[in-house]
Short mmCIF file of C-alpha atoms in Angstrom, two decimals:
data_model
loop_
_atom_site.label_atom_id
_atom_site.label_comp_id
_atom_site.label_asym_id
_atom_site.label_seq_id
_atom_site.Cartn_x
_atom_site.Cartn_y
_atom_site.Cartn_z
CA MET A 1 80.57 -74.31 7.47
CA LYS A 2 82.65 -71.68 5.61
CA ARG A 3 80.69 -70.41 2.37
CA LEU A 4 82.84 -69.37 -0.97
CA LEU A 5 81.27 -67.34 -3.71
CA LEU A 6 83.73 -68.32 -6.48
CA PRO A 7 83.36 -66.99 -10.19
CA LEU A 8 83.66 -69.90 -12.37
CA LEU A 9 83.71 -68.48 -16.03
CA ALA A 10 84.21 -70.19 -19.43
CA GLY A 11 87.38 -68.45 -20.63
CA ALA A 12 86.57 -68.03 -24.17
CA GLY A 13 83.28 -65.79 -22.98
CA LEU A 14 85.57 -63.28 -21.37
CA TRP A 15 87.54 -62.38 -24.09
CA LEU A 16 85.79 -59.21 -25.25
CA ALA A 17 86.21 -58.02 -22.08
CA ALA A 18 89.99 -58.73 -22.09
CA CYS A 19 90.21 -56.71 -25.53
CA SER A 20 89.06 -53.89 -24.23
CA SER A 21 90.51 -53.54 -20.72
CA ILE A 22 93.88 -53.42 -22.18
CA ASP A 23 96.24 -50.67 -21.31
CA SER A 24 94.61 -47.25 -23.89
CA SER A 25 98.29 -46.33 -24.28
CA ALA A 26 99.07 -49.74 -26.05
CA SER A 27 99.84 -48.79 -29.97
CA SER A 28 98.62 -51.63 -31.46
CA THR A 29 95.26 -51.99 -32.69
CA SER A 30 95.40 -55.13 -34.28
CA LEU A 31 92.39 -57.58 -33.30
CA SER A 32 95.39 -60.39 -34.11
CA ASP A 33 97.12 -59.53 -30.90
CA ARG A 34 94.19 -60.76 -29.13
CA LEU A 35 94.71 -64.36 -30.98
CA ILE A 36 98.41 -64.40 -30.27
CA ALA A 37 97.81 -63.81 -26.43
CA PRO A 38 95.04 -63.54 -23.73
CA GLY A 39 95.88 -59.92 -23.01
CA GLY A 40 95.92 -60.02 -19.23
CA VAL A 41 93.71 -61.67 -16.55
CA SER A 42 89.83 -60.91 -17.39
CA THR A 43 88.53 -58.02 -15.28
CA LEU A 44 85.38 -60.55 -14.72
CA LEU A 45 87.74 -62.61 -12.18
CA ASP A 46 87.79 -61.72 -8.62
CA MET A 47 91.22 -63.07 -7.80
CA PRO A 48 91.65 -61.94 -4.13
CA ARG A 49 88.52 -64.08 -3.41
CA ILE A 50 89.49 -66.72 -5.73
CA THR A 51 92.65 -66.70 -3.64
CA ALA A 52 91.43 -67.11 -0.41
CA ALA A 53 89.23 -69.91 -1.64
CA VAL A 54 92.17 -71.70 -2.84
CA ASP A 55 94.24 -70.83 0.58
CA SER A 56 91.36 -71.90 2.76
CA VAL A 57 91.72 -75.90 1.55
CA PRO A 58 94.98 -77.83 1.80
CA ASN A 59 96.97 -78.07 -1.31
CA ARG A 60 100.39 -77.98 -2.43
CA HIS A 61 102.09 -76.45 -5.42
CA GLY A 62 104.84 -75.99 -8.01
CA GLU A 63 106.55 -75.44 -11.12
CA VAL A 64 107.99 -77.42 -14.03
CA ILE A 65 109.80 -75.75 -16.62
CA GLY A 66 108.95 -77.51 -20.10
CA ARG A 67 110.69 -78.13 -23.35
CA ALA A 68 110.19 -74.50 -24.55
CA GLY A 69 111.72 -73.01 -21.59
CA ILE A 70 108.32 -71.58 -19.98
CA PRO A 71 107.72 -72.03 -16.17
CA ILE A 72 104.63 -74.05 -15.52
CA PHE A 73 102.43 -73.69 -12.31
CA TRP A 74 100.61 -76.42 -11.23
CA ARG A 75 98.83 -77.44 -7.95
CA ALA A 76 97.70 -80.50 -6.20
CA PHE A 77 94.63 -81.68 -4.09
CA ASP A 78 94.78 -84.66 -2.17
CA PRO A 79 91.76 -86.86 -2.12
CA GLY A 80 89.92 -86.78 0.95
CA GLN A 81 86.67 -85.28 2.67
CA TYR A 82 86.54 -81.67 2.00
CA GLY A 83 83.05 -80.99 3.68
CA VAL A 84 82.11 -79.92 0.01
CA GLN A 85 78.15 -78.83 -0.48
CA TYR A 86 77.55 -77.09 -3.90
CA GLN A 87 74.48 -74.91 -4.70
CA TYR A 88 74.17 -73.93 -8.60
CA LEU A 89 72.88 -70.08 -8.60
CA ALA A 90 70.92 -69.42 -11.78
CA GLN A 91 71.78 -65.98 -12.29
CA ALA A 92 71.79 -63.46 -15.60
CA HIS A 93 75.25 -63.65 -17.10
CA ASP A 94 75.10 -60.77 -19.91
CA ASN A 95 75.53 -57.84 -17.42
CA GLY A 96 79.22 -58.15 -17.63
CA LEU A 97 79.31 -58.80 -13.65
CA PRO A 98 81.26 -61.45 -12.43
CA LEU A 99 79.25 -64.88 -11.91
CA GLU A 100 79.25 -66.66 -8.63
CA THR A 101 78.89 -70.00 -7.13
CA GLY A 102 77.67 -71.39 -3.79
CA LEU A 103 80.71 -73.56 -2.64
CA GLN A 104 80.34 -74.44 0.86
CA VAL A 105 83.47 -76.02 2.63
CA ARG A 106 84.16 -77.35 5.89
CA VAL A 107 87.49 -79.13 6.09
CA PRO A 108 88.22 -81.33 9.04
CA THR A 109 91.22 -80.92 11.73
CA PRO A 110 93.13 -82.35 10.92
CA PHE A 111 92.74 -83.04 7.33
CA GLN A 112 93.24 -86.72 6.25
CA PRO A 113 94.42 -87.67 2.89
CA GLN A 114 93.31 -90.77 1.50
CA ALA A 115 94.88 -93.01 -1.06
CA PRO A 116 94.45 -91.71 -4.77
CA ARG A 117 92.04 -94.14 -6.88
CA GLY A 118 93.79 -91.99 -9.88
CA THR A 119 94.39 -88.81 -11.36
CA VAL A 120 92.52 -86.09 -12.73
CA VAL A 121 94.33 -83.13 -14.44
CA LEU A 122 92.17 -80.26 -14.90
CA LEU A 123 92.55 -77.72 -17.56
CA HIS A 124 91.06 -73.91 -17.83
CA GLY A 125 89.64 -72.12 -20.27
CA TRP A 126 90.93 -68.82 -22.20
CA MET A 127 92.05 -66.02 -19.73
CA MET A 128 91.15 -68.21 -16.41
CA ASN A 129 93.47 -70.26 -14.44
CA GLY A 130 93.51 -73.28 -12.52
CA ASP A 131 92.39 -71.90 -9.58
CA ALA A 132 89.02 -70.80 -11.08
CA MET A 133 88.34 -74.53 -11.06
CA LEU A 134 88.38 -75.03 -7.18
CA PRO A 135 84.65 -76.50 -7.50
CA TRP A 136 85.49 -79.30 -9.85
CA SER A 137 89.04 -79.74 -7.96
CA LEU A 138 87.27 -80.21 -4.41
CA GLN A 139 84.36 -82.16 -6.29
CA LEU A 140 86.75 -84.64 -7.90
CA ALA A 141 89.28 -84.58 -4.87
CA GLN A 142 86.33 -85.66 -2.82
CA SER A 143 85.37 -88.46 -5.03
CA GLY A 144 88.84 -90.10 -4.32
CA TYR A 145 91.04 -88.59 -7.07
CA ARG A 146 94.59 -87.02 -6.82
CA VAL A 147 93.26 -83.47 -8.45
CA VAL A 148 96.09 -81.23 -10.52
CA THR A 149 95.45 -78.07 -12.05
CA ILE A 150 97.40 -76.27 -14.17
CA ASP A 151 97.97 -72.68 -15.52
CA LEU A 152 98.30 -72.77 -19.23
CA ARG A 153 101.14 -70.69 -20.63
CA ASN A 154 99.72 -66.96 -20.88
CA HIS A 155 97.57 -67.26 -17.94
CA GLY A 156 97.74 -67.20 -14.03
CA HIS A 157 101.22 -68.09 -12.22
CA SER A 158 102.66 -69.87 -15.64
CA GLY A 159 105.29 -67.98 -17.96
CA ALA A 160 104.69 -66.44 -21.29
CA GLY A 161 105.24 -68.02 -24.91
CA PRO A 162 103.24 -68.02 -28.13
CA SER A 163 99.77 -69.45 -28.01
CA GLY A 164 99.02 -72.91 -29.69
CA TYR A 165 95.15 -73.38 -29.57
CA GLY A 166 95.99 -76.36 -27.65
CA THR A 167 99.17 -77.55 -29.90
CA PHE A 168 101.68 -76.29 -27.61
CA GLU A 169 100.19 -76.00 -24.37
CA SER A 170 99.61 -79.78 -25.15
CA ASP A 171 103.38 -80.29 -24.67
CA ASP A 172 103.49 -78.35 -21.76
CA VAL A 173 101.12 -80.28 -19.96
CA ILE A 174 103.29 -83.23 -20.90
CA ASP A 175 106.36 -81.96 -19.66
CA VAL A 176 104.10 -81.24 -16.17
CA ILE A 177 102.55 -84.78 -15.88
CA ASP A 178 106.00 -86.47 -16.77
CA ALA A 179 107.82 -84.53 -14.16
CA LEU A 180 104.69 -85.09 -11.46
CA GLN A 181 104.97 -88.81 -12.19
CA ALA A 182 108.47 -88.79 -11.23
CA LYS A 183 107.79 -87.38 -8.09
CA GLY A 184 104.56 -89.50 -7.05
CA GLU A 185 102.40 -86.74 -7.83
CA VAL A 186 100.58 -88.44 -10.95
CA GLN A 187 99.00 -92.18 -9.52
CA GLY A 188 96.82 -94.73 -10.73
CA PRO A 189 94.91 -94.26 -13.98
CA LEU A 190 95.21 -90.92 -15.57
CA TYR A 191 92.50 -88.66 -16.66
CA LEU A 192 92.28 -85.40 -17.94
CA PHE A 193 89.60 -82.70 -17.97
CA GLY A 194 89.43 -79.65 -19.63
CA VAL A 195 87.08 -76.57 -20.34
CA SER A 196 86.83 -74.61 -23.61
CA TYR A 197 90.52 -74.04 -24.51
CA GLY A 198 91.39 -76.26 -21.81
CA ALA A 199 89.43 -79.16 -23.28
CA ALA A 200 91.03 -78.77 -26.56
CA THR A 201 94.40 -78.94 -24.85
CA ALA A 202 93.21 -81.90 -23.34
CA LEU A 203 92.60 -83.68 -26.55
CA PHE A 204 95.69 -83.07 -28.09
CA THR A 205 97.30 -83.96 -24.70
CA ALA A 206 95.68 -87.30 -24.88
CA ASP A 207 96.33 -88.17 -28.54
CA LYS A 208 99.96 -87.50 -28.00
CA LEU A 209 100.14 -89.87 -24.62
CA GLY A 210 98.62 -92.89 -26.19
CA ASP A 211 97.94 -95.34 -23.95
CA ARG A 212 98.81 -93.10 -20.79
CA VAL A 213 95.84 -91.39 -20.67
CA THR A 214 92.55 -93.63 -19.52
CA GLY A 215 89.68 -91.03 -20.15
CA VAL A 216 89.33 -87.32 -21.24
CA VAL A 217 86.49 -85.14 -19.97
CA ALA A 218 86.08 -82.57 -22.74
CA MET A 219 83.34 -79.85 -21.65
CA GLU A 220 82.70 -77.15 -24.55
CA SER A 221 85.95 -77.63 -26.67
CA PHE A 222 86.41 -76.15 -30.46
CA ALA A 223 86.66 -78.89 -33.66
CA ASN A 224 88.82 -76.04 -35.08
CA ALA A 225 90.43 -73.07 -34.31
CA GLY A 226 89.71 -71.12 -37.11
CA ASP A 227 86.29 -71.80 -37.35
CA ALA A 228 85.77 -71.43 -33.83
CA ILE A 229 87.07 -67.43 -33.92
CA ARG A 230 84.87 -66.88 -37.37
CA SER A 231 82.03 -67.69 -34.84
CA MET A 232 82.72 -66.62 -31.61
CA ILE A 233 84.47 -62.98 -32.46
CA PRO A 234 81.04 -61.47 -34.48
CA HIS A 235 79.12 -63.02 -31.46
CA LEU A 236 81.16 -61.49 -28.86
CA MET A 237 81.14 -58.25 -30.76
CA SER A 238 77.53 -58.26 -30.55
CA LEU A 239 76.95 -58.29 -26.74
CA GLN A 240 75.45 -55.61 -25.27
CA PRO A 241 76.30 -55.74 -21.03
CA THR A 242 73.83 -53.68 -18.76
CA ALA A 243 77.00 -52.93 -16.15
CA TRP A 244 78.05 -49.49 -17.09
CA LYS A 245 81.56 -50.39 -17.02
CA ALA A 246 81.42 -53.46 -18.99
CA GLN A 247 79.10 -51.69 -21.71
CA ALA A 248 81.94 -49.26 -21.69
CA MET A 249 84.37 -51.61 -22.42
CA ALA A 250 82.26 -53.55 -24.74
CA ALA A 251 81.74 -50.48 -26.92
CA TYR A 252 85.32 -49.62 -26.63
CA GLY A 253 86.44 -53.02 -27.87
CA ARG A 254 83.92 -52.77 -31.33
CA TRP A 255 85.27 -49.48 -31.69
CA ARG A 256 88.57 -50.92 -31.95
CA TYR A 257 88.21 -54.04 -33.31
CA GLY A 258 84.94 -54.35 -35.18
CA GLY A 259 85.88 -52.71 -38.70
CA GLN A 260 88.66 -55.42 -38.90
CA ASP A 261 88.23 -58.77 -41.55
CA ILE A 262 88.23 -61.76 -39.67
CA ASN A 263 90.24 -63.82 -42.29
CA ALA A 264 92.74 -61.60 -42.43
CA VAL A 265 92.80 -61.20 -38.58
CA ILE A 266 93.42 -65.01 -38.51
CA ALA A 267 95.70 -65.05 -41.17
CA ALA A 268 98.28 -62.53 -39.57
CA ALA A 269 98.03 -64.43 -36.03
CA SER A 270 98.63 -67.68 -37.77
CA GLN A 271 102.04 -65.88 -39.60
CA ARG A 272 102.95 -64.53 -36.52
CA LEU A 273 102.56 -67.74 -34.47
CA ASP A 274 103.89 -69.73 -37.34
CA LEU A 275 100.76 -71.74 -36.99
CA ASP A 276 98.04 -71.92 -39.41
CA LEU A 277 94.82 -71.72 -37.41
CA ASP A 278 92.77 -73.34 -39.88
CA GLU A 279 95.08 -76.25 -39.23
CA VAL A 280 94.54 -76.74 -35.62
CA ASP A 281 91.85 -79.48 -35.93
CA VAL A 282 90.62 -80.95 -32.89
CA THR A 283 88.68 -83.82 -34.44
CA ARG A 284 92.18 -85.42 -35.78
CA ALA A 285 93.10 -85.61 -32.47
CA VAL A 286 89.89 -87.24 -31.54
CA ALA A 287 89.86 -89.54 -34.21
CA ASP A 288 93.35 -90.58 -33.19
CA THR A 289 93.03 -90.80 -29.27
CA ARG A 290 93.19 -94.31 -27.68
CA ALA A 291 91.61 -92.53 -24.39
CA CYS A 292 88.02 -92.50 -24.07
CA VAL A 293 86.29 -89.19 -24.33
CA LEU A 294 83.23 -87.94 -22.55
CA LEU A 295 82.34 -84.77 -24.88
CA LEU A 296 80.18 -82.31 -23.11
CA HIS A 297 78.44 -79.47 -25.15
CA GLY A 298 75.30 -76.82 -23.95
CA GLN A 299 72.89 -76.36 -26.54
CA ASN A 300 72.97 -73.08 -26.64
CA ASP A 301 76.40 -72.05 -26.37
CA ALA A 302 77.23 -68.87 -28.86
CA HIS A 303 80.71 -68.61 -28.15
CA VAL A 304 82.02 -72.08 -29.34
CA ARG A 305 78.55 -73.37 -31.07
CA VAL A 306 77.26 -76.57 -30.58
CA ASP A 307 77.97 -77.50 -34.27
CA GLN A 308 81.72 -77.84 -32.96
CA GLY A 309 80.79 -80.21 -30.07
CA ARG A 310 78.80 -82.42 -32.72
CA LYS A 311 81.75 -82.42 -35.36
CA LEU A 312 83.83 -83.85 -32.15
CA ALA A 313 81.54 -86.38 -31.62
CA ALA A 314 80.84 -87.90 -34.51
CA ALA A 315 84.83 -88.30 -35.07
CA SER A 316 85.31 -91.60 -33.35
CA ASP A 317 83.33 -94.55 -31.46
CA ARG A 318 85.38 -93.97 -28.27
CA VAL A 319 83.44 -90.89 -27.77
CA HIS A 320 80.47 -90.29 -25.65
CA TYR A 321 78.43 -87.20 -26.08
CA ILE A 322 76.17 -85.37 -23.58
CA GLU A 323 74.39 -82.16 -25.29
CA LEU A 324 72.33 -80.45 -22.65
CA ARG A 325 69.36 -78.40 -23.33
CA GLY A 326 69.31 -74.81 -22.15
CA GLU A 327 72.92 -74.30 -21.10
CA ASP A 328 75.32 -72.43 -22.71
CA HIS A 329 79.13 -71.53 -22.86
CA ILE A 330 79.30 -69.94 -19.38
CA THR A 331 76.77 -71.89 -17.35
CA LEU A 332 77.88 -75.48 -18.22
CA PRO A 333 80.98 -75.56 -16.34
CA LEU A 334 78.81 -74.04 -13.39
CA ARG A 335 76.09 -77.21 -13.42
CA LEU A 336 77.90 -79.16 -11.30
CA ASP A 337 74.76 -79.98 -9.82
CA LEU A 338 73.67 -81.67 -13.04
CA LEU A 339 77.04 -83.39 -13.96
CA GLY A 340 79.31 -83.91 -10.98
CA GLY A 341 77.80 -87.63 -10.38
CA VAL A 342 77.83 -88.15 -14.20
CA VAL A 343 81.31 -87.12 -14.44
CA ASP A 344 82.05 -89.18 -11.08
CA ASP A 345 80.43 -92.10 -12.56
CA TRP A 346 81.80 -92.10 -15.82
CA LEU A 347 85.35 -91.84 -14.24
CA ALA A 348 85.01 -94.83 -12.28
CA HIS A 349 83.33 -96.85 -14.26
CA ASP A 350 85.02 -100.61 -14.29
CA ALA A 351 84.69 -100.67 -18.31
CA HIS A 352 87.60 -98.51 -17.90
CA VAL A 353 89.59 -101.31 -16.94
CA GLY A 354 88.90 -103.69 -19.44
CA GLY A 355 89.90 -100.62 -22.44
CA ARG A 356 86.18 -100.64 -23.11
CA CYS A 357 84.36 -96.74 -23.18
CA PRO A 358 81.58 -96.65 -20.56
CA SER A 359 78.20 -94.91 -21.46
CA PRO A 360 77.77 -92.36 -19.19
CA GLU A 361 74.43 -91.35 -17.19
CA LEU A 362 72.07 -89.13 -18.98
CA PRO A 363 70.77 -86.11 -16.83
CA ALA A 364 67.17 -85.52 -18.01
CA GLU A 365 68.43 -82.18 -19.50
CA ALA A 366 70.33 -84.02 -22.20
CA ASP A 367 69.15 -83.93 -25.72
CA ARG A 368 69.01 -87.45 -26.73
CA LEU A 369 67.98 -86.74 -30.33
CA ALA A 370 70.45 -84.32 -31.00
CA MET A 371 73.31 -86.83 -29.47
CA ALA A 372 71.72 -89.54 -31.60
CA ALA A 373 72.03 -87.70 -35.02
CA ALA A 374 75.66 -86.51 -33.87
CA VAL A 375 76.73 -90.25 -33.79
CA ALA A 376 74.59 -91.28 -36.81
CA ALA A 377 77.15 -88.69 -38.63
CA ARG A 378 80.02 -91.23 -38.45
CA ALA A 379 78.74 -93.35 -40.49
CA GLY A 380 77.42 -90.63 -43.19
#
């Protein structure tokens, strides 16, 4: 059995490291630059290890030139038995060092792909890529789904373009889905699964695709881009990692960006993107979508605060919301041990066939009172 230790982090939590890892010769000191494009791959990602892990399992890949002229990279995993075992490794994540997950894979030879019960499109977070979601890819593929990961624009193997906080990116995702459906890669019911920035993108995509999307799993999405930035940046600026390199980068980031007015920064980024970040409102997409939505948020999330998740939960009666005690923006995507079965059961529920939105199974860590209060807000 081959053991793969693979970082799987939510993208927003890596943002500060990226701010401070930019080439020191760069002339711009504007924080708005970092809102326009990620500024590179996070220093917390061990890309050689991730690449080796992906290369160890059967997959295929390609790219689609979207309507904006940007090449968008995709990778597909067929349903089948990968010999996957997963162990959640509890560890400190405030020290600036990469997090690891215990993913064990023993792919049988020869690998026998199965007929898909549906297709799940996985969308990653800010400064991440599709390959970093390998544990979820294999979890879902082993449950019978064809899994397609997409590198969003400005990430991974995809090309560069203006960041849209899910608005522009959702058009790219639709172009990839259309192209892959024409090739027979997208089969059966279509589900979208996004983390953080990718979750917002998934919700915008579902709204635009209407009845073509059966369900969306949205993990730690923001409700409004401007509001999320206003809460996230002060938190990231306050981090005090213990690893010396990360500590130096954090100090540099605070020195370079700490004195800038956040409202002015958002306004400058909005002007340059030709996109009002305060109008990037995911709640409207949730309210209008015809897909079922499984919304997941960690109660201790300080990057995209839990009130953002609660706003989304209150937007539509097609949402089922799970709020987990003790989990934050970094740990929640790692909790396949808690959420893998929940997601599998929800995707496969017979209620989807009848157009109804099934209730998910709830892990013991779910805060039922907080969830009920969020749902009650719909009537308020």
